[in-house]
Amino acid sequence: MSQWNFLFSSIIITFLYFNLNLFLTNSETIVKNLEYPCKPPYNSYPFCDTSLPITTRAQSIISHLTLPEKIQQLCNNASGIPRLGIPAYEWWSESLHGIATNGPGITFNGTIQAATSFPQVIVTASAFNRTLAMYNVGQAGLTFWAPNINIFRDPRWGRGQETPGEDPMVASAFAVDFVRGFQREKASGGGGNVKRVVRKRSLSDGDDDGNEGLMLSACCKHMIAYDLELWNNFARYNFNAVVTAQDMQDTYQPPFQSCIQQGKASCLMCSYNAVNGIPACADKELLQKARNDWGFEGYITSDCDAVATIFEYQNYTKSPEDAVAIALKSGTDINCGTYMLFNTKSAIEQGKVQEMDIDKALLNLFLVQLRLGLFNGDPTKGPYGKLGPKDVCSTEHKTLALEAARQGIVLLKNRNKFLPFNKDSISSIAVIGPLANNTSKMGGGYTGTNLNFPKSIFEGLQAYVKNVNYAPGCLAVSCESTSGFEEAISIAKDADIVVIVAGLDLSQETEDHDRYSLLLPGFQSKLITTIAAISKKPLVLVITGGGPIDLSMANGDERIASILWIGYPGEAGGNALAEIIFGDYNPGGRLPLTWYPEAFTSVPMNDMNMRADPSRDYPGRTYRFYTGKVVYGFGYGLSFTNYTYKLLNAPKQLTLSGSISPESKRKIQLQIGEGYQLDYINLDEVESCNSLKFNVQVSVMNEGEMDGSHVIMLYSRVTNEHAGAPRKQLIGFDRVQTTSYRGTESSFLVDPCNHFSFANEHGKRILPLGDHALVLEDQEHIVSIQI
Ligand SMILES: *[C@@H]1O[C@H](CO)[C@@H](O)[C@H](O)[C@H]1NC(C)=O
Ligand SMILES: *[C@@H]1O[C@H](CO)[C@@H](O)[C@H](O)[C@H]1NC(C)=O
Ligand SMILES: *[C@@H]1O[C@H](CO)[C@@H](O)[C@H](O)[C@H]1NC(C)=O
Ligand SMILES: *[C@@H]1O[C@H](CO)[C@@H](O)[C@H](O)[C@H]1NC(C)=O
Ligand SMILES: *[C@@H]1O[C@H](CO)[C@@H](O)[C@H](O)[C@H]1NC(C)=O
Ligand SMILES: *[C@@H]1O[C@H](CO)[C@@H](O)[C@H](O)[C@H]1NC(C)=O
Ligand SMILES: *[C@@H]1O[C@H](CO)[C@@H](O)[C@H](O)[C@H]1NC(C)=O
């Protein structure tokens, strides 16, 4: 794994500890009424005995429950069982990029009033820095429903901002890092039946006590092919995603498979939508594949009321009881919401659900609670019992939020090296736009409460230049009127420099809300051209929002010198942007998704096909398959310096070892050229993929006057056209620190079985024989695979 130290990322090692919602004010003060399972006198049950295997303990809990008590566990707000000393438990907490207020498990009304707001995931992803880590602490449960790792398939998707973008390899890498950081699985002391990853903790307050278990539980969501909210007649609740076996195998599934196999996530969330006619939470084959093929050990929750939608929106069953039965029997363990609570009893009476179906779900649920240490007695004596308010919004977290914002900002245009500015040569700035002096939703969707730190863009600029004037220009992001233009013009006219903040906020893209257009909302473009016409110098345009915008107009307009994308940069976005504008940080972020032109909106959003189909004018999706024009491509991003690249060494030829029989060789037609055939081999027939792996050394030269941290991206491409092959695919990335006029080297481990293959139309991965290109920006190196 270490050679694949490429990359990026941002991992949210969110790490919070909340003792069943009662916060410990500090390590010395033990809250009097702290409720927890196994508190004396309820500590003599076998399930409290930490020396027993956790499966035995989980079965012990189940054996003590009555049927009505069992049913009360099948929802997110699981009831307490006072006669056993077990308090209620809220499974639903959210932490996509810091603690969010979206789940009922989280409150900000106690000792803790706020938490660090890190950049939205799409911004963190654009940093492509794997070691970028985040820590935070909040009032919450221990089970969090993050990360969101659905592929950002369509630029209109309202929740694309929550994801790491359009590439399955990036999403997989993000998922693995997020879950590992988040769960912090500890080494087994022996005896546990759950496999453990040995991982060193770096808590300042604790030594590893050898307890097995999870610090927190992370949840891979939403399984699967969920990436449409509400578009024309299609709503996420009734949508049937028609997905080919091919796209499932090499686009939709990989992030989930990685999240479970390598990340070892302890929760999966099934989505509202159906896939090829079967609602995800009722899809036994899908959910069991996770357990049986990927080794999933954890619980499966439905998205909120996604068991109800099986009947009510998907019309997949004839009654609520049938919906509960099929969900439970397929492997869904709890329904977020009350649907199972209210319909399980009658489902049992009707003989549709058996008590053993419930016991199976409860075993999964209690095993996770046990791994979290919930039944190990007084949590203040546990490994994280000393965490407290001092650990929330700490200096370290704030610094990290700032660092993440810096790294994620993407420079899209910079004509004639307009940026950076020298602050001493600028006496006044006009900053224009409805979001330029507003910090309320700088983190985008699933943001928490942040009282103490957020800096607006206006304030960020003020830290460099005293004389900053602000006018909203548009009253809201929707910009339905030009009535604020006058004021904006008046401050812009006299300023040395004009910065316009345009783009999207959650009124344009969010849960249950997809866009219909990729253009700037309302009169925003008009605001930009109006100001550009009167300003002394060309403009700096700052773009907010998670989804791509068709900026062709601004990109081609000479009066707009520089364009920066900040996404939803979180609490420190204003500072980070100002640091870049004034040259204290050399931008290095790169777009984790394709920016399409407005014409793309003629593609039906409900069409899940990734691959282009010229016979019906279908352009395909994402950089891997899209054949049309782009505004900015995947991986696009400038800096204040230029870089040149070299592929230093890599093999020219690889020979598949082992005895591959001639019969096992398959032929596929070349898309272009007649009568010409190429060999390929089914990946599962390749012996010893490990021996094919090789290292590629690369060098990147910083050709400019500024040091900078830079993302190296390595792609592969099949050089002959194979039907269904990606145009290219990302196989590695590494963010490296570079020095002015110096070269920096990096190396990538290439795994040809994984990196040179793709899925055929039966959903089987195939490895084309013959030439493959390694692509590093403008450099290519051919590796030939032979038998
Ligand atoms: C969970 O909350 C719902 C309302 O949101 C309520 O009807 C139900 O009784 C609660 N269940 C438990 C077990 O507290
Ligand atoms: C905080 O809010 C929760 C949920 O709204 C409520 O149950 C709780 O009593 C409140 N706590 C305080 C200290 O106000
Ligand atoms: C990646 O992120 C980490 C954590 O913020 C930072 O220390 C490191 O400098 C970053 N790497 C580069 C090359 O910018
Ligand atoms: C599902 O059933 C409801 C009534 O129960 C009906 O209104 C709706 O149109 C049906 N939807 C589909 C997709 O058949
Ligand atoms: C910016 O917003 C803050 C908070 O809403 C407000 O107090 C301040 O006056 C605004 N600044 C300007 C220049 O409008
Ligand atoms: C900030 O923006 C939000 C919407 O994003 C809006 O509700 C709020 O009124 C704005 N605040 C100010 C001070 O303009
Ligand atoms: C990068 O190179 C291009 C083409 O040679 C040149 O136009 C541009 O000014 C350079 N940019 C920087 C920041 O050096």
Short mmCIF file of N, CA and C in Angstrom, two decimals, residues 11 51 123 132 270-271 352 356 363 387 440 495 553 555 578 615 625 645 659 715 729:
data_model
loop_
_atom_site.label_atom_id
_atom_site.label_comp_id
_atom_site.label_asym_id
_atom_site.label_seq_id
_atom_site.Cartn_x
_atom_site.Cartn_y
_atom_site.Cartn_z
N ILE A 11 -9.21 13.10 5.06
CA ILE A 11 -9.82 12.08 5.78
C ILE A 11 -10.37 12.74 6.94
N SER A 51 -14.93 -10.26 29.47
CA SER A 51 -14.02 -11.36 29.14
C SER A 51 -14.65 -12.34 28.15
N VAL A 123 -14.77 19.65 -1.85
CA VAL A 123 -13.61 20.55 -1.76
C VAL A 123 -12.40 19.78 -1.22
N LEU A 132 -4.25 14.55 4.40
CA LEU A 132 -4.99 15.66 5.00
C LEU A 132 -6.04 15.07 5.93
N CYS A 270 -28.68 1.29 2.88
CA CYS A 270 -29.30 1.01 1.57
C CYS A 270 -30.15 2.21 1.17
N SER A 271 -30.20 2.46 -0.12
CA SER A 271 -30.78 3.70 -0.63
C SER A 271 -32.27 3.56 -0.95
N LYS A 352 -45.42 -13.33 8.17
CA LYS A 352 -44.48 -12.90 7.13
C LYS A 352 -43.06 -12.72 7.67
N MET A 356 -36.83 -15.19 14.39
CA MET A 356 -35.40 -15.35 14.08
C MET A 356 -34.89 -14.31 13.08
N LEU A 363 -28.61 -9.17 16.34
CA LEU A 363 -27.23 -9.61 16.53
C LEU A 363 -26.28 -8.63 15.83
N LEU A 387 -12.00 12.68 26.74
CA LEU A 387 -12.24 13.74 25.76
C LEU A 387 -13.36 14.64 26.26
N SER A 440 -23.23 31.74 6.65
CA SER A 440 -24.21 30.82 7.21
C SER A 440 -24.10 29.41 6.66
N ALA A 495 -12.81 51.20 -7.02
CA ALA A 495 -11.87 50.29 -6.34
C ALA A 495 -10.70 49.93 -7.24
N MET A 553 -18.62 31.54 -20.74
CA MET A 553 -18.68 32.97 -20.96
C MET A 553 -17.56 33.68 -20.21
N ASN A 555 -14.92 32.40 -18.86
CA ASN A 555 -13.61 31.87 -19.19
C ASN A 555 -13.06 32.56 -20.44
N ALA A 578 -8.30 34.46 0.70
CA ALA A 578 -7.47 35.67 0.75
C ALA A 578 -5.98 35.32 0.69
N SER A 615 -25.10 5.93 -31.35
CA SER A 615 -26.30 5.61 -32.12
C SER A 615 -27.51 6.37 -31.61
N PHE A 625 -15.68 8.39 -19.81
CA PHE A 625 -16.47 7.96 -20.97
C PHE A 625 -17.06 9.10 -21.80
N TYR A 645 6.76 17.44 -16.65
CA TYR A 645 6.73 16.08 -16.11
C TYR A 645 7.68 15.15 -16.85
N SER A 659 0.06 -20.89 -16.81
CA SER A 659 -0.37 -21.60 -18.00
C SER A 659 -1.77 -21.15 -18.38
N TYR A 715 -2.60 8.29 -15.12
CA TYR A 715 -3.73 7.61 -15.75
C TYR A 715 -3.23 6.42 -16.56
N GLN A 729 -8.28 6.18 -17.44
CA GLN A 729 -8.72 6.07 -16.05
C GLN A 729 -7.59 6.40 -15.09
#
